[in-house]
Amino acid sequence: MTDQAYHAALRWLALTAWLTYAALSAGSLSIDPETRFRVAESIARNGTVALAEPNLHTVEHDGKHYSLFFPGQTLVLLPVAAAEVLAADGFGIDANLAATGARFATAVFVMPAFALLYLLGHVALLRALEVGRRLALFSGGLLLIGTHALIWGTNGSEETILGAISAWAFWALVSADRIARDDPDASAATVRAYVRHLGLAGVLLAIGMIHRSTFIAVAGGAAVLAIPSMLGHRRLLIRGWGRFAVWVAAGVVVVATVPLYNWIRFGNALDTGYGRYYEAFGGVFSTDLLTGLRGHLLSPGKSVFLYVPWLVLLPPALLMPGVRRRLGRLGVALLVMIALHLLIYSKFIFWAGAFGWSVRFHVSIMPLLFVPIAVWLDRATLKRGVRVALVLLATASVLIQLAGRALNDGLEHRQHPEYYTGPDNLIPDEAAWTWHGSQLTLRLVNIGRKLSGRRLLDLEEGDPQRIVTVWSIFPCRAAVVMKSRVIVIALWALWILLVAAALGAGGRTVSLAWPRAP
């Protein structure tokens, strides 16, 4: 495959990613990004981070309501919120229409753009490791539609933002080390390139930290790559200390937004609000470690291997001597990251990420988890039976995500709140530990019931809560809550256009990457 064909295929694949996530978008924001968006609105309209009304993810301080979350995604969404306020206050557009339009634009156009970056970061990292072009494209495509990024990347969640940051940060570190090794004489151009890549990685990791404190797991893995490289190539840093200092300063400024945000909300730079919020649940990290580990890896309701079957290849890939040699320090870095990630989220009170499809937290590291598998397959000699098994694993991974995206991810929670425990029934009980309570099992049943025309919840025809029971694409959801048939028809037209464009772009990708023999 030529460079020209590869880059053309990659561009078409990136376009396919954006169009696919746009077409499969719910058209609205789930409660976490909705809370962050409300903060952005409050900043744009009132110049304050306080919210007018409390919700499930707010904490009260001095009679005001504040978002529980870190400021990262709020800052990402601030331009959209500012455009909404300008449209309503500056141009006289109805405030409710402007607010709905802003959320729709965020869900359908803005957040799917991060799926594009999510894909490109993974492919770039594979190419930096000299994985074959076609395999890199295949792995990127499977990452998009064969993992639960397809669910969490289409409801406004920040998971794909964090996944993109993780992939590009590791790419920058791998590239920096390669740049230094390829020029032992350390020319001025090499010094600049090394410092630039190292600094970029640091700033990206800083951006990840202002989204979520638990991103420390990714940062910890990255440190395993960065520190030995910095020590081994310290003369490059000494020669480029001025540029490096600028990057360090930029990273410090980014991270400083978190204590500043804390001080603005609570008058204390170290008070994130998490302690007071999770006190009612028994504390932030109050889950038994083995319970959390078993839930993440082995439970019938939440196991990452069950929801992304392709990942069963990860443990054997990491054990392969050839893979370990080829990954080098990156392999150690990935193991450290995985260990920290599992430790943190296994102890977290909401170890399962509440009631959504699988465990959403894993989406943020999925571009890195796919790397050892691709490195293994890149030079493996596969017998026909193994190739068939790989096709089955990839197909199962895709079909499972399509099942997850077909209906609202909270449907089974609404049907069976008794399968959950804790305040607001947010901690899975039977939903995690039994097959009859597993969301995957219930989802297959619900799809069958939906296709046969049976009701999924006992709701009246005009009840807006029926939005939970319809096919989870934005025109279907809009038809439940919007009175204007013209708008609904326009949304269907947009959806059909997006689907047709996604299929066309995907077809073009395949024809470029795997052309038919003449």
PDB file of N, CA and C in Angstrom, residues 129-216:
ATOM      1  N   LEU A 129       4.970   2.917  15.799  1.00  0.00           N
ATOM      2  CA  LEU A 129       5.543   1.622  16.172  1.00  0.00           C
ATOM      3  C   LEU A 129       5.779   0.744  14.949  1.00  0.00           C
ATOM      4  N   GLU A 130       5.597   1.318  13.763  1.00  0.00           N
ATOM      5  CA  GLU A 130       5.829   0.655  12.479  1.00  0.00           C
ATOM      6  C   GLU A 130       4.894  -0.514  12.226  1.00  0.00           C
ATOM      7  N   VAL A 131       3.672  -0.423  12.767  1.00  0.00           N
ATOM      8  CA  VAL A 131       2.629  -1.392  12.425  1.00  0.00           C
ATOM      9  C   VAL A 131       2.188  -1.117  10.995  1.00  0.00           C
ATOM     10  N   GLY A 132       1.888  -2.167  10.245  1.00  0.00           N
ATOM     11  CA  GLY A 132       1.511  -2.038   8.846  1.00  0.00           C
ATOM     12  C   GLY A 132       0.322  -1.103   8.640  1.00  0.00           C
ATOM     13  N   ARG A 133       0.296  -0.462   7.480  1.00  0.00           N
ATOM     14  CA  ARG A 133      -0.727   0.551   7.210  1.00  0.00           C
ATOM     15  C   ARG A 133      -2.139  -0.029   7.265  1.00  0.00           C
ATOM     16  N   ARG A 134      -2.364  -1.141   6.582  1.00  0.00           N
ATOM     17  CA  ARG A 134      -3.710  -1.716   6.536  1.00  0.00           C
ATOM     18  C   ARG A 134      -4.158  -2.162   7.917  1.00  0.00           C
ATOM     19  N   LEU A 135      -3.274  -2.778   8.660  1.00  0.00           N
ATOM     20  CA  LEU A 135      -3.639  -3.222  10.008  1.00  0.00           C
ATOM     21  C   LEU A 135      -3.939  -2.025  10.907  1.00  0.00           C
ATOM     22  N   ALA A 136      -3.176  -0.947  10.758  1.00  0.00           N
ATOM     23  CA  ALA A 136      -3.429   0.261  11.552  1.00  0.00           C
ATOM     24  C   ALA A 136      -4.819   0.826  11.237  1.00  0.00           C
ATOM     25  N   LEU A 137      -5.181   0.841   9.960  1.00  0.00           N
ATOM     26  CA  LEU A 137      -6.500   1.325   9.565  1.00  0.00           C
ATOM     27  C   LEU A 137      -7.598   0.413  10.109  1.00  0.00           C
ATOM     28  N   PHE A 138      -7.380  -0.903  10.003  1.00  0.00           N
ATOM     29  CA  PHE A 138      -8.367  -1.852  10.527  1.00  0.00           C
ATOM     30  C   PHE A 138      -8.546  -1.687  12.029  1.00  0.00           C
ATOM     31  N   SER A 139      -7.435  -1.592  12.744  1.00  0.00           N
ATOM     32  CA  SER A 139      -7.500  -1.448  14.200  1.00  0.00           C
ATOM     33  C   SER A 139      -8.226  -0.161  14.582  1.00  0.00           C
ATOM     34  N   GLY A 140      -7.959   0.916  13.852  1.00  0.00           N
ATOM     35  CA  GLY A 140      -8.649   2.169  14.118  1.00  0.00           C
ATOM     36  C   GLY A 140     -10.143   2.068  13.877  1.00  0.00           C
ATOM     37  N   GLY A 141     -10.520   1.413  12.784  1.00  0.00           N
ATOM     38  CA  GLY A 141     -11.942   1.238  12.501  1.00  0.00           C
ATOM     39  C   GLY A 141     -12.635   0.402  13.550  1.00  0.00           C
ATOM     40  N   LEU A 142     -11.986  -0.689  13.983  1.00  0.00           N
ATOM     41  CA  LEU A 142     -12.580  -1.535  15.013  1.00  0.00           C
ATOM     42  C   LEU A 142     -12.674  -0.800  16.344  1.00  0.00           C
ATOM     43  N   LEU A 143     -11.685   0.031  16.635  1.00  0.00           N
ATOM     44  CA  LEU A 143     -11.730   0.850  17.849  1.00  0.00           C
ATOM     45  C   LEU A 143     -12.986   1.716  17.871  1.00  0.00           C
ATOM     46  N   LEU A 144     -13.374   2.232  16.718  1.00  0.00           N
ATOM     47  CA  LEU A 144     -14.521   3.132  16.624  1.00  0.00           C
ATOM     48  C   LEU A 144     -15.850   2.428  16.808  1.00  0.00           C
ATOM     49  N   ILE A 145     -16.023   1.286  16.142  1.00  0.00           N
ATOM     50  CA  ILE A 145     -17.345   0.649  16.144  1.00  0.00           C
ATOM     51  C   ILE A 145     -17.377  -0.682  16.878  1.00  0.00           C
ATOM     52  N   GLY A 146     -16.234  -1.138  17.399  1.00  0.00           N
ATOM     53  CA  GLY A 146     -16.185  -2.410  18.106  1.00  0.00           C
ATOM     54  C   GLY A 146     -15.907  -2.268  19.586  1.00  0.00           C
ATOM     55  N   THR A 147     -15.945  -1.038  20.087  1.00  0.00           N
ATOM     56  CA  THR A 147     -15.791  -0.801  21.527  1.00  0.00           C
ATOM     57  C   THR A 147     -16.939   0.093  21.987  1.00  0.00           C
ATOM     58  N   HIS A 148     -17.110   0.198  23.296  1.00  0.00           N
ATOM     59  CA  HIS A 148     -18.218   1.018  23.793  1.00  0.00           C
ATOM     60  C   HIS A 148     -17.926   2.512  23.719  1.00  0.00           C
ATOM     61  N   ALA A 149     -16.845   2.874  23.011  1.00  0.00           N
ATOM     62  CA  ALA A 149     -16.710   4.274  22.598  1.00  0.00           C
ATOM     63  C   ALA A 149     -17.900   4.667  21.732  1.00  0.00           C
ATOM     64  N   LEU A 150     -18.465   3.689  20.997  1.00  0.00           N
ATOM     65  CA  LEU A 150     -19.610   3.970  20.136  1.00  0.00           C
ATOM     66  C   LEU A 150     -20.822   4.411  20.945  1.00  0.00           C
ATOM     67  N   ILE A 151     -20.932   3.931  22.179  1.00  0.00           N
ATOM     68  CA  ILE A 151     -22.052   4.317  23.035  1.00  0.00           C
ATOM     69  C   ILE A 151     -21.737   5.633  23.735  1.00  0.00           C
ATOM     70  N   TRP A 152     -20.584   5.713  24.373  1.00  0.00           N
ATOM     71  CA  TRP A 152     -20.254   6.884  25.191  1.00  0.00           C
ATOM     72  C   TRP A 152     -19.771   8.066  24.360  1.00  0.00           C
ATOM     73  N   GLY A 153     -19.353   7.812  23.130  1.00  0.00           N
ATOM     74  CA  GLY A 153     -18.944   8.900  22.252  1.00  0.00           C
ATOM     75  C   GLY A 153     -20.093   9.519  21.492  1.00  0.00           C
ATOM     76  N   THR A 154     -21.302   8.966  21.653  1.00  0.00           N
ATOM     77  CA  THR A 154     -22.461   9.498  20.937  1.00  0.00           C
ATOM     78  C   THR A 154     -23.515  10.073  21.881  1.00  0.00           C
ATOM     79  N   ASN A 155     -23.200  10.172  23.161  1.00  0.00           N
ATOM     80  CA  ASN A 155     -24.146  10.802  24.097  1.00  0.00           C
ATOM     81  C   ASN A 155     -23.549  12.022  24.790  1.00  0.00           C
ATOM     82  N   GLY A 156     -22.424  12.519  24.248  1.00  0.00           N
ATOM     83  CA  GLY A 156     -21.823  13.730  24.780  1.00  0.00           C
ATOM     84  C   GLY A 156     -20.795  13.524  25.863  1.00  0.00           C
ATOM     85  N   SER A 157     -20.564  12.294  26.290  1.00  0.00           N
ATOM     86  CA  SER A 157     -19.623  12.040  27.383  1.00  0.00           C
ATOM     87  C   SER A 157     -18.197  12.420  26.993  1.00  0.00           C
ATOM     88  N   GLU A 158     -17.378  12.675  28.000  1.00  0.00           N
ATOM     89  CA  GLU A 158     -16.008  13.121  27.763  1.00  0.00           C
ATOM     90  C   GLU A 158     -15.032  11.977  27.533  1.00  0.00           C
ATOM     91  N   GLU A 159     -15.527  10.741  27.492  1.00  0.00           N
ATOM     92  CA  GLU A 159     -14.629   9.586  27.413  1.00  0.00           C
ATOM     93  C   GLU A 159     -13.747   9.609  26.163  1.00  0.00           C
ATOM     94  N   THR A 160     -14.337   9.988  25.002  1.00  0.00           N
ATOM     95  CA  THR A 160     -13.509  10.004  23.793  1.00  0.00           C
ATOM     96  C   THR A 160     -12.522  11.162  23.798  1.00  0.00           C
ATOM     97  N   ILE A 161     -12.845  12.243  24.508  1.00  0.00           N
ATOM     98  CA  ILE A 161     -11.861  13.326  24.666  1.00  0.00           C
ATOM     99  C   ILE A 161     -10.634  12.785  25.389  1.00  0.00           C
ATOM    100  N   LEU A 162     -10.881  12.085  26.500  1.00  0.00           N
ATOM    101  CA  LEU A 162      -9.782  11.546  27.295  1.00  0.00           C
ATOM    102  C   LEU A 162      -9.027  10.463  26.522  1.00  0.00           C
ATOM    103  N   GLY A 163      -9.750   9.652  25.751  1.00  0.00           N
ATOM    104  CA  GLY A 163      -9.084   8.636  24.950  1.00  0.00           C
ATOM    105  C   GLY A 163      -8.188   9.241  23.885  1.00  0.00           C
ATOM    106  N   ALA A 164      -8.668  10.319  23.248  1.00  0.00           N
ATOM    107  CA  ALA A 164      -7.848  11.007  22.246  1.00  0.00           C
ATOM    108  C   ALA A 164      -6.598  11.597  22.889  1.00  0.00           C
ATOM    109  N   ILE A 165      -6.767  12.219  24.052  1.00  0.00           N
ATOM    110  CA  ILE A 165      -5.621  12.789  24.767  1.00  0.00           C
ATOM    111  C   ILE A 165      -4.612  11.698  25.109  1.00  0.00           C
ATOM    112  N   SER A 166      -5.096  10.561  25.607  1.00  0.00           N
ATOM    113  CA  SER A 166      -4.205   9.453  25.978  1.00  0.00           C
ATOM    114  C   SER A 166      -3.395   8.975  24.779  1.00  0.00           C
ATOM    115  N   ALA A 167      -4.097   8.745  23.668  1.00  0.00           N
ATOM    116  CA  ALA A 167      -3.416   8.215  22.478  1.00  0.00           C
ATOM    117  C   ALA A 167      -2.377   9.188  21.946  1.00  0.00           C
ATOM    118  N   TRP A 168      -2.737  10.461  21.831  1.00  0.00           N
ATOM    119  CA  TRP A 168      -1.801  11.444  21.273  1.00  0.00           C
ATOM    120  C   TRP A 168      -0.640  11.713  22.223  1.00  0.00           C
ATOM    121  N   ALA A 169      -0.869  11.662  23.534  1.00  0.00           N
ATOM    122  CA  ALA A 169       0.231  11.861  24.490  1.00  0.00           C
ATOM    123  C   ALA A 169       1.255  10.737  24.364  1.00  0.00           C
ATOM    124  N   PHE A 170       0.774   9.500  24.264  1.00  0.00           N
ATOM    125  CA  PHE A 170       1.703   8.373  24.121  1.00  0.00           C
ATOM    126  C   PHE A 170       2.395   8.410  22.766  1.00  0.00           C
ATOM    127  N   TRP A 171       1.660   8.823  21.729  1.00  0.00           N
ATOM    128  CA  TRP A 171       2.306   8.975  20.414  1.00  0.00           C
ATOM    129  C   TRP A 171       3.438   9.988  20.494  1.00  0.00           C
ATOM    130  N   ALA A 172       3.203  11.106  21.166  1.00  0.00           N
ATOM    131  CA  ALA A 172       4.224  12.150  21.262  1.00  0.00           C
ATOM    132  C   ALA A 172       5.456  11.640  21.998  1.00  0.00           C
ATOM    133  N   LEU A 173       5.256  10.838  23.054  1.00  0.00           N
ATOM    134  CA  LEU A 173       6.390  10.314  23.821  1.00  0.00           C
ATOM    135  C   LEU A 173       7.172   9.281  23.014  1.00  0.00           C
ATOM    136  N   VAL A 174       6.461   8.385  22.337  1.00  0.00           N
ATOM    137  CA  VAL A 174       7.137   7.390  21.501  1.00  0.00           C
ATOM    138  C   VAL A 174       7.906   8.080  20.379  1.00  0.00           C
ATOM    139  N   SER A 175       7.293   9.093  19.769  1.00  0.00           N
ATOM    140  CA  SER A 175       7.939   9.816  18.674  1.00  0.00           C
ATOM    141  C   SER A 175       9.154  10.590  19.153  1.00  0.00           C
ATOM    142  N   ALA A 176       9.064  11.190  20.350  1.00  0.00           N
ATOM    143  CA  ALA A 176      10.202  11.941  20.891  1.00  0.00           C
ATOM    144  C   ALA A 176      11.408  11.030  21.074  1.00  0.00           C
ATOM    145  N   ASP A 177      11.170   9.858  21.640  1.00  0.00           N
ATOM    146  CA  ASP A 177      12.280   8.933  21.868  1.00  0.00           C
ATOM    147  C   ASP A 177      12.883   8.462  20.550  1.00  0.00           C
ATOM    148  N   ARG A 178      12.053   8.215  19.571  1.00  0.00           N
ATOM    149  CA  ARG A 178      12.549   7.769  18.272  1.00  0.00           C
ATOM    150  C   ARG A 178      13.356   8.872  17.590  1.00  0.00           C
ATOM    151  N   ILE A 179      12.893  10.107  17.694  1.00  0.00           N
ATOM    152  CA  ILE A 179      13.605  11.251  17.099  1.00  0.00           C
ATOM    153  C   ILE A 179      15.010  11.372  17.681  1.00  0.00           C
ATOM    154  N   ALA A 180      15.123  11.215  19.000  1.00  0.00           N
ATOM    155  CA  ALA A 180      16.422  11.324  19.656  1.00  0.00           C
ATOM    156  C   ALA A 180      17.346  10.178  19.253  1.00  0.00           C
ATOM    157  N   ARG A 181      16.779   8.959  19.174  1.00  0.00           N
ATOM    158  CA  ARG A 181      17.609   7.797  18.835  1.00  0.00           C
ATOM    159  C   ARG A 181      18.071   7.820  17.377  1.00  0.00           C
ATOM    160  N   ASP A 182      17.270   8.406  16.517  1.00  0.00           N
ATOM    161  CA  ASP A 182      17.610   8.411  15.095  1.00  0.00           C
ATOM    162  C   ASP A 182      18.706   9.427  14.742  1.00  0.00           C
ATOM    163  N   ASP A 183      19.027  10.310  15.666  1.00  0.00           N
ATOM    164  CA  ASP A 183      20.059  11.316  15.391  1.00  0.00           C
ATOM    165  C   ASP A 183      21.004  11.410  16.592  1.00  0.00           C
ATOM    166  N   PRO A 184      21.934  10.466  16.705  1.00  0.00           N
ATOM    167  CA  PRO A 184      22.846  10.482  17.863  1.00  0.00           C
ATOM    168  C   PRO A 184      23.706  11.736  17.933  1.00  0.00           C
ATOM    169  N   ASP A 185      23.870  12.433  16.805  1.00  0.00           N
ATOM    170  CA  ASP A 185      24.667  13.657  16.813  1.00  0.00           C
ATOM    171  C   ASP A 185      23.881  14.855  17.338  1.00  0.00           C
ATOM    172  N   ALA A 186      22.577  14.695  17.498  1.00  0.00           N
ATOM    173  CA  ALA A 186      21.708  15.711  18.095  1.00  0.00           C
ATOM    174  C   ALA A 186      21.831  17.070  17.409  1.00  0.00           C
ATOM    175  N   SER A 187      21.366  17.140  16.183  1.00  0.00           N
ATOM    176  CA  SER A 187      21.358  18.417  15.478  1.00  0.00           C
ATOM    177  C   SER A 187      20.364  19.372  16.119  1.00  0.00           C
ATOM    178  N   ALA A 188      20.449  20.629  15.729  1.00  0.00           N
ATOM    179  CA  ALA A 188      19.532  21.635  16.282  1.00  0.00           C
ATOM    180  C   ALA A 188      18.078  21.283  15.965  1.00  0.00           C
ATOM    181  N   ALA A 189      17.838  20.761  14.765  1.00  0.00           N
ATOM    182  CA  ALA A 189      16.476  20.374  14.382  1.00  0.00           C
ATOM    183  C   ALA A 189      15.968  19.237  15.264  1.00  0.00           C
ATOM    184  N   THR A 190      16.870  18.296  15.590  1.00  0.00           N
ATOM    185  CA  THR A 190      16.490  17.185  16.472  1.00  0.00           C
ATOM    186  C   THR A 190      16.149  17.693  17.864  1.00  0.00           C
ATOM    187  N   VAL A 191      16.931  18.625  18.373  1.00  0.00           N
ATOM    188  CA  VAL A 191      16.647  19.198  19.702  1.00  0.00           C
ATOM    189  C   VAL A 191      15.268  19.830  19.716  1.00  0.00           C
ATOM    190  N   ARG A 192      14.977  20.616  18.695  1.00  0.00           N
ATOM    191  CA  ARG A 192      13.663  21.280  18.645  1.00  0.00           C
ATOM    192  C   ARG A 192      12.531  20.264  18.558  1.00  0.00           C
ATOM    193  N   ALA A 193      12.715  19.251  17.705  1.00  0.00           N
ATOM    194  CA  ALA A 193      11.654  18.246  17.529  1.00  0.00           C
ATOM    195  C   ALA A 193      11.454  17.432  18.803  1.00  0.00           C
ATOM    196  N   TYR A 194      12.554  17.061  19.452  1.00  0.00           N
ATOM    197  CA  TYR A 194      12.446  16.272  20.688  1.00  0.00           C
ATOM    198  C   TYR A 194      11.713  17.059  21.772  1.00  0.00           C
ATOM    199  N   VAL A 195      12.119  18.302  21.976  1.00  0.00           N
ATOM    200  CA  VAL A 195      11.482  19.135  23.002  1.00  0.00           C
ATOM    201  C   VAL A 195      10.015  19.376  22.661  1.00  0.00           C
ATOM    202  N   ARG A 196       9.744  19.579  21.379  1.00  0.00           N
ATOM    203  CA  ARG A 196       8.359  19.837  20.962  1.00  0.00           C
ATOM    204  C   ARG A 196       7.452  18.638  21.273  1.00  0.00           C
ATOM    205  N   HIS A 197       7.909  17.446  20.950  1.00  0.00           N
ATOM    206  CA  HIS A 197       7.089  16.259  21.194  1.00  0.00           C
ATOM    207  C   HIS A 197       6.953  15.974  22.688  1.00  0.00           C
ATOM    208  N   LEU A 198       8.050  16.125  23.412  1.00  0.00           N
ATOM    209  CA  LEU A 198       7.999  15.893  24.856  1.00  0.00           C
ATOM    210  C   LEU A 198       7.079  16.917  25.525  1.00  0.00           C
ATOM    211  N   GLY A 199       7.220  18.164  25.122  1.00  0.00           N
ATOM    212  CA  GLY A 199       6.374  19.218  25.696  1.00  0.00           C
ATOM    213  C   GLY A 199       4.919  19.031  25.349  1.00  0.00           C
ATOM    214  N   LEU A 200       4.636  18.615  24.114  1.00  0.00           N
ATOM    215  CA  LEU A 200       3.256  18.371  23.707  1.00  0.00           C
ATOM    216  C   LEU A 200       2.630  17.278  24.566  1.00  0.00           C
ATOM    217  N   ALA A 201       3.386  16.213  24.807  1.00  0.00           N
ATOM    218  CA  ALA A 201       2.872  15.139  25.658  1.00  0.00           C
ATOM    219  C   ALA A 201       2.523  15.666  27.046  1.00  0.00           C
ATOM    220  N   GLY A 202       3.396  16.496  27.600  1.00  0.00           N
ATOM    221  CA  GLY A 202       3.140  17.038  28.928  1.00  0.00           C
ATOM    222  C   GLY A 202       1.891  17.904  28.984  1.00  0.00           C
ATOM    223  N   VAL A 203       1.706  18.745  27.991  1.00  0.00           N
ATOM    224  CA  VAL A 203       0.520  19.612  27.962  1.00  0.00           C
ATOM    225  C   VAL A 203      -0.745  18.783  27.768  1.00  0.00           C
ATOM    226  N   LEU A 204      -0.680  17.766  26.914  1.00  0.00           N
ATOM    227  CA  LEU A 204      -1.843  16.900  26.730  1.00  0.00           C
ATOM    228  C   LEU A 204      -2.220  16.198  28.026  1.00  0.00           C
ATOM    229  N   LEU A 205      -1.222  15.700  28.731  1.00  0.00           N
ATOM    230  CA  LEU A 205      -1.499  15.037  30.014  1.00  0.00           C
ATOM    231  C   LEU A 205      -2.091  16.030  31.016  1.00  0.00           C
ATOM    232  N   ALA A 206      -1.622  17.261  30.971  1.00  0.00           N
ATOM    233  CA  ALA A 206      -2.185  18.292  31.844  1.00  0.00           C
ATOM    234  C   ALA A 206      -3.654  18.547  31.504  1.00  0.00           C
ATOM    235  N   ILE A 207      -3.961  18.584  30.209  1.00  0.00           N
ATOM    236  CA  ILE A 207      -5.354  18.772  29.786  1.00  0.00           C
ATOM    237  C   ILE A 207      -6.207  17.604  30.269  1.00  0.00           C
ATOM    238  N   GLY A 208      -5.667  16.396  30.202  1.00  0.00           N
ATOM    239  CA  GLY A 208      -6.400  15.244  30.727  1.00  0.00           C
ATOM    240  C   GLY A 208      -6.678  15.376  32.214  1.00  0.00           C
ATOM    241  N   MET A 209      -5.721  15.892  32.968  1.00  0.00           N
ATOM    242  CA  MET A 209      -5.880  16.019  34.420  1.00  0.00           C
ATOM    243  C   MET A 209      -6.943  17.037  34.810  1.00  0.00           C
ATOM    244  N   ILE A 210      -7.208  18.025  33.961  1.00  0.00           N
ATOM    245  CA  ILE A 210      -8.256  18.989  34.331  1.00  0.00           C
ATOM    246  C   ILE A 210      -9.646  18.488  33.915  1.00  0.00           C
ATOM    247  N   HIS A 211      -9.676  17.345  33.261  1.00  0.00           N
ATOM    248  CA  HIS A 211     -10.961  16.707  32.985  1.00  0.00           C
ATOM    249  C   HIS A 211     -11.356  15.768  34.123  1.00  0.00           C
ATOM    250  N   ARG A 212     -10.378  15.048  34.649  1.00  0.00           N
ATOM    251  CA  ARG A 212     -10.697  14.003  35.622  1.00  0.00           C
ATOM    252  C   ARG A 212      -9.452  13.668  36.429  1.00  0.00           C
ATOM    253  N   SER A 213      -9.573  13.653  37.744  1.00  0.00           N
ATOM    254  CA  SER A 213      -8.410  13.373  38.591  1.00  0.00           C
ATOM    255  C   SER A 213      -7.874  11.971  38.366  1.00  0.00           C
ATOM    256  N   THR A 214      -8.750  11.026  38.033  1.00  0.00           N
ATOM    257  CA  THR A 214      -8.315   9.647  37.846  1.00  0.00           C
ATOM    258  C   THR A 214      -7.509   9.453  36.566  1.00  0.00           C
ATOM    259  N   PHE A 215      -7.380  10.502  35.779  1.00  0.00           N
ATOM    260  CA  PHE A 215      -6.500  10.449  34.615  1.00  0.00           C
ATOM    261  C   PHE A 215      -5.043  10.269  35.049  1.00  0.00           C
ATOM    262  N   ILE A 216      -4.802  10.338  36.348  1.00  0.00           N
ATOM    263  CA  ILE A 216      -3.472  10.104  36.894  1.00  0.00           C
ATOM    264  C   ILE A 216      -2.964   8.720  36.499  1.00  0.00           C
TER     265      ILE A 216
END
